[in-house]
Coordinates of C-alpha atoms in Angstrom, one line a residue:
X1 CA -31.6 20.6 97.5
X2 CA -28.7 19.4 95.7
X3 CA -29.6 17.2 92.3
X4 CA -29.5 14.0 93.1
X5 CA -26.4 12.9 90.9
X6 CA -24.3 14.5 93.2
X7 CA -26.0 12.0 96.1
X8 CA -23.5 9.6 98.2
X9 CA -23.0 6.9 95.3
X10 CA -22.5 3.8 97.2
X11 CA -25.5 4.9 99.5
X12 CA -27.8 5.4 96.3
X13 CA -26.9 2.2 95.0
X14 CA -27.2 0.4 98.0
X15 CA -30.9 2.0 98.6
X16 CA -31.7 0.8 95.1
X17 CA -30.6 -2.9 95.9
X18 CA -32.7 -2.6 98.8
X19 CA -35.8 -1.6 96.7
X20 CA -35.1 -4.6 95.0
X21 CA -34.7 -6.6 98.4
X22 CA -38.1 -4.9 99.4
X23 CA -40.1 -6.8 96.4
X24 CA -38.2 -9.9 96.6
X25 CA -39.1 -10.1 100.6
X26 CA -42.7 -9.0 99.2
X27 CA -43.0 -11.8 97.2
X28 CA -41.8 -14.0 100.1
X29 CA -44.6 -12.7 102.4
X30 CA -47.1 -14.2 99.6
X31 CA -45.3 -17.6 98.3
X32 CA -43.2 -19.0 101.3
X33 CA -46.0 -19.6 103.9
X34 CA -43.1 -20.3 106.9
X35 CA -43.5 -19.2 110.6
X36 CA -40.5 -17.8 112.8
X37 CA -40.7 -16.6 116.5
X38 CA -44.4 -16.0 115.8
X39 CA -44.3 -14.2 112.5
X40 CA -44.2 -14.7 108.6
X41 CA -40.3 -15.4 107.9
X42 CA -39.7 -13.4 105.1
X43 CA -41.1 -10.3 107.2
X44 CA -37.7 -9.0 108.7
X45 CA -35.7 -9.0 105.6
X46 CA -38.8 -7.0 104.3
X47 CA -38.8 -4.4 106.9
X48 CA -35.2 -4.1 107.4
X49 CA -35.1 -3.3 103.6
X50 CA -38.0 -0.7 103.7
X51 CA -36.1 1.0 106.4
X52 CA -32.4 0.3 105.0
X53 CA -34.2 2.5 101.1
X54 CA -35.3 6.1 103.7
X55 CA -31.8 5.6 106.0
X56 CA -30.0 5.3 103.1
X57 CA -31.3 7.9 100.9
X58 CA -31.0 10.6 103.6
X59 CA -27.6 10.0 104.2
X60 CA -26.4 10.2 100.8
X61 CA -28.2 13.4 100.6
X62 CA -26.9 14.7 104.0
X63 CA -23.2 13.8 102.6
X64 CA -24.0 17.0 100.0
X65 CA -24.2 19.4 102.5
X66 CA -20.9 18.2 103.9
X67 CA -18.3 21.2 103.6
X68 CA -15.2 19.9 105.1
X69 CA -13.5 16.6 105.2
X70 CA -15.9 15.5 102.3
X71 CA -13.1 12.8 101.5
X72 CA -13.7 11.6 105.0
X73 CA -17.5 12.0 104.3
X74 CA -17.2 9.7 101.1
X75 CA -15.8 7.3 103.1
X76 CA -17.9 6.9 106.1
X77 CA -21.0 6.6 104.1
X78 CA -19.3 4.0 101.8
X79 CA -18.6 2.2 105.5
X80 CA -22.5 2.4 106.6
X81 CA -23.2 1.3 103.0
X82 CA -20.9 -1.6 103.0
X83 CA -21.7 -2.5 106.4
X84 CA -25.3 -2.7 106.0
X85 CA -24.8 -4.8 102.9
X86 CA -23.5 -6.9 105.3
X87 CA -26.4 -6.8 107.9
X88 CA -28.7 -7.1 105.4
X89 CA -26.8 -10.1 103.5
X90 CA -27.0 -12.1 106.8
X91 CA -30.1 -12.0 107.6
X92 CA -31.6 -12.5 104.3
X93 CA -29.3 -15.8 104.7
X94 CA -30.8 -17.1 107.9
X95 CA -34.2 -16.7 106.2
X96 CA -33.4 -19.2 103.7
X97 CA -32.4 -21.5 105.8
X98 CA -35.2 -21.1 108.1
X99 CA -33.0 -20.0 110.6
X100 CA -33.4 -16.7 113.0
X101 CA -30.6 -14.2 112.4
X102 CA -30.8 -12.3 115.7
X103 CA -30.0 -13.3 119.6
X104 CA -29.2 -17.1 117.9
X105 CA -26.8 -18.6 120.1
X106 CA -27.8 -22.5 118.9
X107 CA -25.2 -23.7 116.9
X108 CA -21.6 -22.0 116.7
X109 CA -22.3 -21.2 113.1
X110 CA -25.9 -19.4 113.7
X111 CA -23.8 -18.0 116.7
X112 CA -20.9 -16.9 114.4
X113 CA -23.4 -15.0 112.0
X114 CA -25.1 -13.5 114.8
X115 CA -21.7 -11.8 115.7
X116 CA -20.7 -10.7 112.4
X117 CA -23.9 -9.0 112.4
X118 CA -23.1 -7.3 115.5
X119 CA -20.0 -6.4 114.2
X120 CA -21.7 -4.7 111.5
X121 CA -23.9 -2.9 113.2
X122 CA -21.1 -1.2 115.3
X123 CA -19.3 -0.1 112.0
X124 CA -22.7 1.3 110.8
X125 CA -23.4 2.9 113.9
X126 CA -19.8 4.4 114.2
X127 CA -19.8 5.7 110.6
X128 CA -23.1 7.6 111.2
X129 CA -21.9 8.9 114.4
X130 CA -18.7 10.0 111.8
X131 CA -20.9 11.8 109.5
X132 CA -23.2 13.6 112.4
X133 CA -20.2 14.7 113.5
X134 CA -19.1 16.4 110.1
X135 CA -23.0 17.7 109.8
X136 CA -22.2 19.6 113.1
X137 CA -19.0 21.3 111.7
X138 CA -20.5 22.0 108.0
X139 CA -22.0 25.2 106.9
X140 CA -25.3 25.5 106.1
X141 CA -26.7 28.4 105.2
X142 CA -30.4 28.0 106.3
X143 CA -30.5 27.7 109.8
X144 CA -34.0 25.6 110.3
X145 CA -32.2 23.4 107.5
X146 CA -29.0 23.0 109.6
X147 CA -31.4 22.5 113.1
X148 CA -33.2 19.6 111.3
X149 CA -30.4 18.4 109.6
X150 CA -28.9 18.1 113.3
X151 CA -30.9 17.1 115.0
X152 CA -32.2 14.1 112.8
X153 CA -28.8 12.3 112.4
X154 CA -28.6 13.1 116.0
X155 CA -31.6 11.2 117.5
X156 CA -30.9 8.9 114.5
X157 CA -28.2 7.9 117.1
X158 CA -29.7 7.3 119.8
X159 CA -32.4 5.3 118.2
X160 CA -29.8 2.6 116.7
X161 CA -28.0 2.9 119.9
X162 CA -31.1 1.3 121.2
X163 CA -30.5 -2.1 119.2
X164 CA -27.7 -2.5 121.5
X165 CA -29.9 -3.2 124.3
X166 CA -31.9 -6.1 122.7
X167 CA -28.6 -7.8 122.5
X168 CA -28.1 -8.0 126.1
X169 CA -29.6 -11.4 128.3
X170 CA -33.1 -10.6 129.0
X171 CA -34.6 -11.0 133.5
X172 CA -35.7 -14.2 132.1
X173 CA -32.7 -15.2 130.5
X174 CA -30.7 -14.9 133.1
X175 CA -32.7 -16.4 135.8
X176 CA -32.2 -19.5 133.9
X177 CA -28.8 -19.7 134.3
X178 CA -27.6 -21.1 131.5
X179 CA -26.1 -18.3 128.9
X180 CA -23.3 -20.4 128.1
X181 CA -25.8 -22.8 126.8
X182 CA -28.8 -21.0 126.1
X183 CA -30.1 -20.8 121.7
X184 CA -30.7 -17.5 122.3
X185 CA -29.7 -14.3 124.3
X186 CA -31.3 -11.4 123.9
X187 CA -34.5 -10.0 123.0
X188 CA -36.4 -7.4 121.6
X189 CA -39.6 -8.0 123.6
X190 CA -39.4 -6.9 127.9
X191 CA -41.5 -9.0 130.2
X192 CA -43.0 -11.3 128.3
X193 CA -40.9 -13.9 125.4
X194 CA -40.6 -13.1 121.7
X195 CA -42.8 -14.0 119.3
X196 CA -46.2 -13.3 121.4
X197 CA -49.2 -11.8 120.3
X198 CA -48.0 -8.6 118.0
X199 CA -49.2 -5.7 116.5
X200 CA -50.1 -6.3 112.5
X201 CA -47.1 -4.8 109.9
X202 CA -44.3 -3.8 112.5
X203 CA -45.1 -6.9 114.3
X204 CA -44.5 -5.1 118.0
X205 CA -45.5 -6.7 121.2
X206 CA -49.4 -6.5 122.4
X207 CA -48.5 -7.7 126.0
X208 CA -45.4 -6.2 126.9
X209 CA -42.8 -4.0 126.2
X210 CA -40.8 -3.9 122.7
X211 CA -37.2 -2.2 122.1
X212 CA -38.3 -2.2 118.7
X213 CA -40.2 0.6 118.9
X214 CA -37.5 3.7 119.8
X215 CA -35.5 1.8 118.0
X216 CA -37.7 2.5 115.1
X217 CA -38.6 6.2 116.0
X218 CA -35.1 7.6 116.8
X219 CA -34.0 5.8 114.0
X220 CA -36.4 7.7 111.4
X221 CA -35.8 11.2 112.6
X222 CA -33.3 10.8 110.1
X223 CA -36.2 11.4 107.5
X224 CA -38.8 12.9 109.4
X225 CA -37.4 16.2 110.6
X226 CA -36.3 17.2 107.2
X227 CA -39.1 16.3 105.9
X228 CA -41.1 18.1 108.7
X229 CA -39.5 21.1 107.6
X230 CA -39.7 20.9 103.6
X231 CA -43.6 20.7 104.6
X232 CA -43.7 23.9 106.4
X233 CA -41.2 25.4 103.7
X234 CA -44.4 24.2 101.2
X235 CA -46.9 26.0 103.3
X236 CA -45.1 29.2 103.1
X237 CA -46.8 30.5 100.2
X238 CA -49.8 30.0 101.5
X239 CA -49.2 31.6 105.1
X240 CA -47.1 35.0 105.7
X241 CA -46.4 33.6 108.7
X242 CA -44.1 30.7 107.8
X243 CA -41.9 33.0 105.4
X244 CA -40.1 34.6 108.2
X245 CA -37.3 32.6 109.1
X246 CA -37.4 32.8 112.8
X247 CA -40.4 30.8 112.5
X248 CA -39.3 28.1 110.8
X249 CA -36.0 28.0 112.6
X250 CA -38.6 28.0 115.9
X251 CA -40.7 25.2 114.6
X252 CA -38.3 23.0 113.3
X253 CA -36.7 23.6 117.2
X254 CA -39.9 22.6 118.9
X255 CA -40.4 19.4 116.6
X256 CA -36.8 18.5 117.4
X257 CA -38.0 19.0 120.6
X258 CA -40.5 16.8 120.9
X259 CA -39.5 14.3 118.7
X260 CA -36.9 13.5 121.2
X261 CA -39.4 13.7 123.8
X262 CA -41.7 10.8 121.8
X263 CA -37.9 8.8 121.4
X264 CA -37.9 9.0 125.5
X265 CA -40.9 8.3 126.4
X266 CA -41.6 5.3 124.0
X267 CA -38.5 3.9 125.3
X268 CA -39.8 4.6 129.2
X269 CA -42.6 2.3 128.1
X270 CA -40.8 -0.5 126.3
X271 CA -38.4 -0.8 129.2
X272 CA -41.2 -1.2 131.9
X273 CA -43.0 -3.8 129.8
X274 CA -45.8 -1.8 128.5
X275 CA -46.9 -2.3 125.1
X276 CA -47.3 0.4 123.0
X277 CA -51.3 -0.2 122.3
X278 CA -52.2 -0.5 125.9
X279 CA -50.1 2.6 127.6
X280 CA -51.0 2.8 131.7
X281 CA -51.6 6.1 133.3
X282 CA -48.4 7.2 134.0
X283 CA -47.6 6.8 130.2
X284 CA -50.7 8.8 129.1
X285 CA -49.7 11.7 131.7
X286 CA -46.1 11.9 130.0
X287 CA -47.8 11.9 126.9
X288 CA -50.3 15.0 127.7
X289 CA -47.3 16.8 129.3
X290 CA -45.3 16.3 125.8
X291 CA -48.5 17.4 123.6
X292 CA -48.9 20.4 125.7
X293 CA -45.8 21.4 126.0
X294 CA -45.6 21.3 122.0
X295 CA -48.5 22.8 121.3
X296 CA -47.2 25.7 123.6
X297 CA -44.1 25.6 121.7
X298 CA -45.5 25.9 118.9
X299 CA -47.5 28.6 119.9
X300 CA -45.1 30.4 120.8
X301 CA -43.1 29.7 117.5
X302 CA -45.5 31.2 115.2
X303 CA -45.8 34.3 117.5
X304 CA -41.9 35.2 116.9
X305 CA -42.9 36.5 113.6
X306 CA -45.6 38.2 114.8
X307 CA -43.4 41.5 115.1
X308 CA -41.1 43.5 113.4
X309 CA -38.7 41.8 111.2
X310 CA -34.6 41.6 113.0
X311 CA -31.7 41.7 111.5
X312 CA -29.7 39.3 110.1
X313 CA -27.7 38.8 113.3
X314 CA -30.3 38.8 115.6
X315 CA -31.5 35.5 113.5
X316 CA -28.1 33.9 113.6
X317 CA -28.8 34.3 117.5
X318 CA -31.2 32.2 117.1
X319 CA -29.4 29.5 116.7
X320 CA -26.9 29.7 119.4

């Protein structure tokens, strides 16, 4: 891993403002005893900033590994940095003045905030989509590292992609008939209204579905995958197996696999109004399909290296 000077600068320093974020939005969970939409108020801003310190920190050290168009590189993190600030700025705002920051349509300037956050979050989302697409074209020389690499940044997509849909008028919502009215379009529960009984900490829906919840888990494959494979990479001292290449390249694969699998069916449940904690049968068939065909996966993974050792361009095949 590259030392951590040579990090994304703007991204480091943004993920150290949102440390700071983190304990100031701590200390509002225990001193400012304010209600919104059914939770504490200072509770967003706190887990936006949690999340905002891992995103962050992974992209500025994914930028390293950036081998062409770095100048382009520099600048689309500095972009996701800046618009985050922004995000984050906004609805740190709305907080203070006891105000919701998302889907708040009820006066034109909550409504004007509300878009400049959107706004935001397309330049954010765009910016990452800039630098996966670098990540695809950059060498890197371990392929398990490139695969996770990949395929984080990748589902990392697809997960913030998902906080478009929460901006869209809910069944509800529109059976009402009055959007050009309504205080508030959009959602992030399905089938039943925001701020109803919720899970403690993430605050996700008990009685129906929430968007929330790929949002969350695509989002933090970002992390995860690496991190997934920087634990096998510590095992290998330990087990023969894990040494050999091919089987790292194969496990990082199947967790790719069915991390993205998770990302789907999560989302499956969120959109039929299932809540996470109470999954019906059809949910808990998915699931037992995905476990088993991971545990067969991985299986089969570790049994690659059970043979003779290939040759250096067999193992590049691998990755093709």
């Amino acid at each position: 891993m590259h030392q951590w000077r040579t990090w994304h600068r703007p991204l480091v320093l943004f993920a150290a403002a949102m440390a700071v974020m983190t304990v100031v939005s701590g200390v509002g969970l225990l001193v400012d005893d304010r209600v919104l939409t059914g939770a504490a108020i200072w509770s967003k801003p706190f887990k936006f900033a949690v999340s905002f310190v891992v995103y962050a920190l992974a992209l500025a050290w994914m930028l390293t590994l950036v081998t062409r168009y770095r100048r382009t590189g520099w600048w689309a993190g500095t972009v996701v940095a800046l618009s985050s600030f922004v995000e984050m700025a906004i609805i740190t705002a709305q907080v203070v003045r006891g105000k919701r920051s998302h889907f708040n349509h009820a006066t034109p300037f909550d409504e004007s905030l509300f878009n400049a956050m959107a706004v935001s979050v397309v330049v954010l989302w765009t910016g990452t989509l800039l630098i996966a697409i670098l990540l695809l074209r950059a060498r890197i020389a371990d392929h398990a590292s490139a695969w996770a690499i990949r395929s984080g940044v990748s589902l990392a997509l697809v997960g913030a992609g998902f906080g478009f849909l929460m901006t869209q008028p809910t069944k509800e919502q529109r059976a009402a008939g009055n959007l050009d009215t309504a205080d508030v379009i959009g959602a992030h529960a399905v089938g039943v209204p925001d701020g109803g009984p919720s899970m403690p900490l993430t605050g996700w829906s008990t009685t129906g579905g929430d968007l929330r919840i790929p949002h969350f888990v695509g989002m933090h494959a970002l992390q995860l995958l690496p991190l997934f494979l920087l634990a096998v990479t510590a095992l290998a001292p330990r087990f023969v197996r894990l040494r050999d290449p091919r089987v790292r390249l194969r496990l990082v694969q199947v967790a790719s696999g069915a991390y993205a699998a998770v990302t789907a069916l999560v989302t499956w449940q969120a959109l039929r109004g299932r809540p996470l904690i109470h999954p019906d049968g059809a949910t808990l068939t998915a699931a037992a399909l995905t476990l088993a065909a991971t545990a067969a996966g991985t299986y089969g993974a570790l049994r690659t290296g059970s043979g003779a050792h290939t040759s250096p361009s067999a193992e590049k095949e691998l990755v093709s």
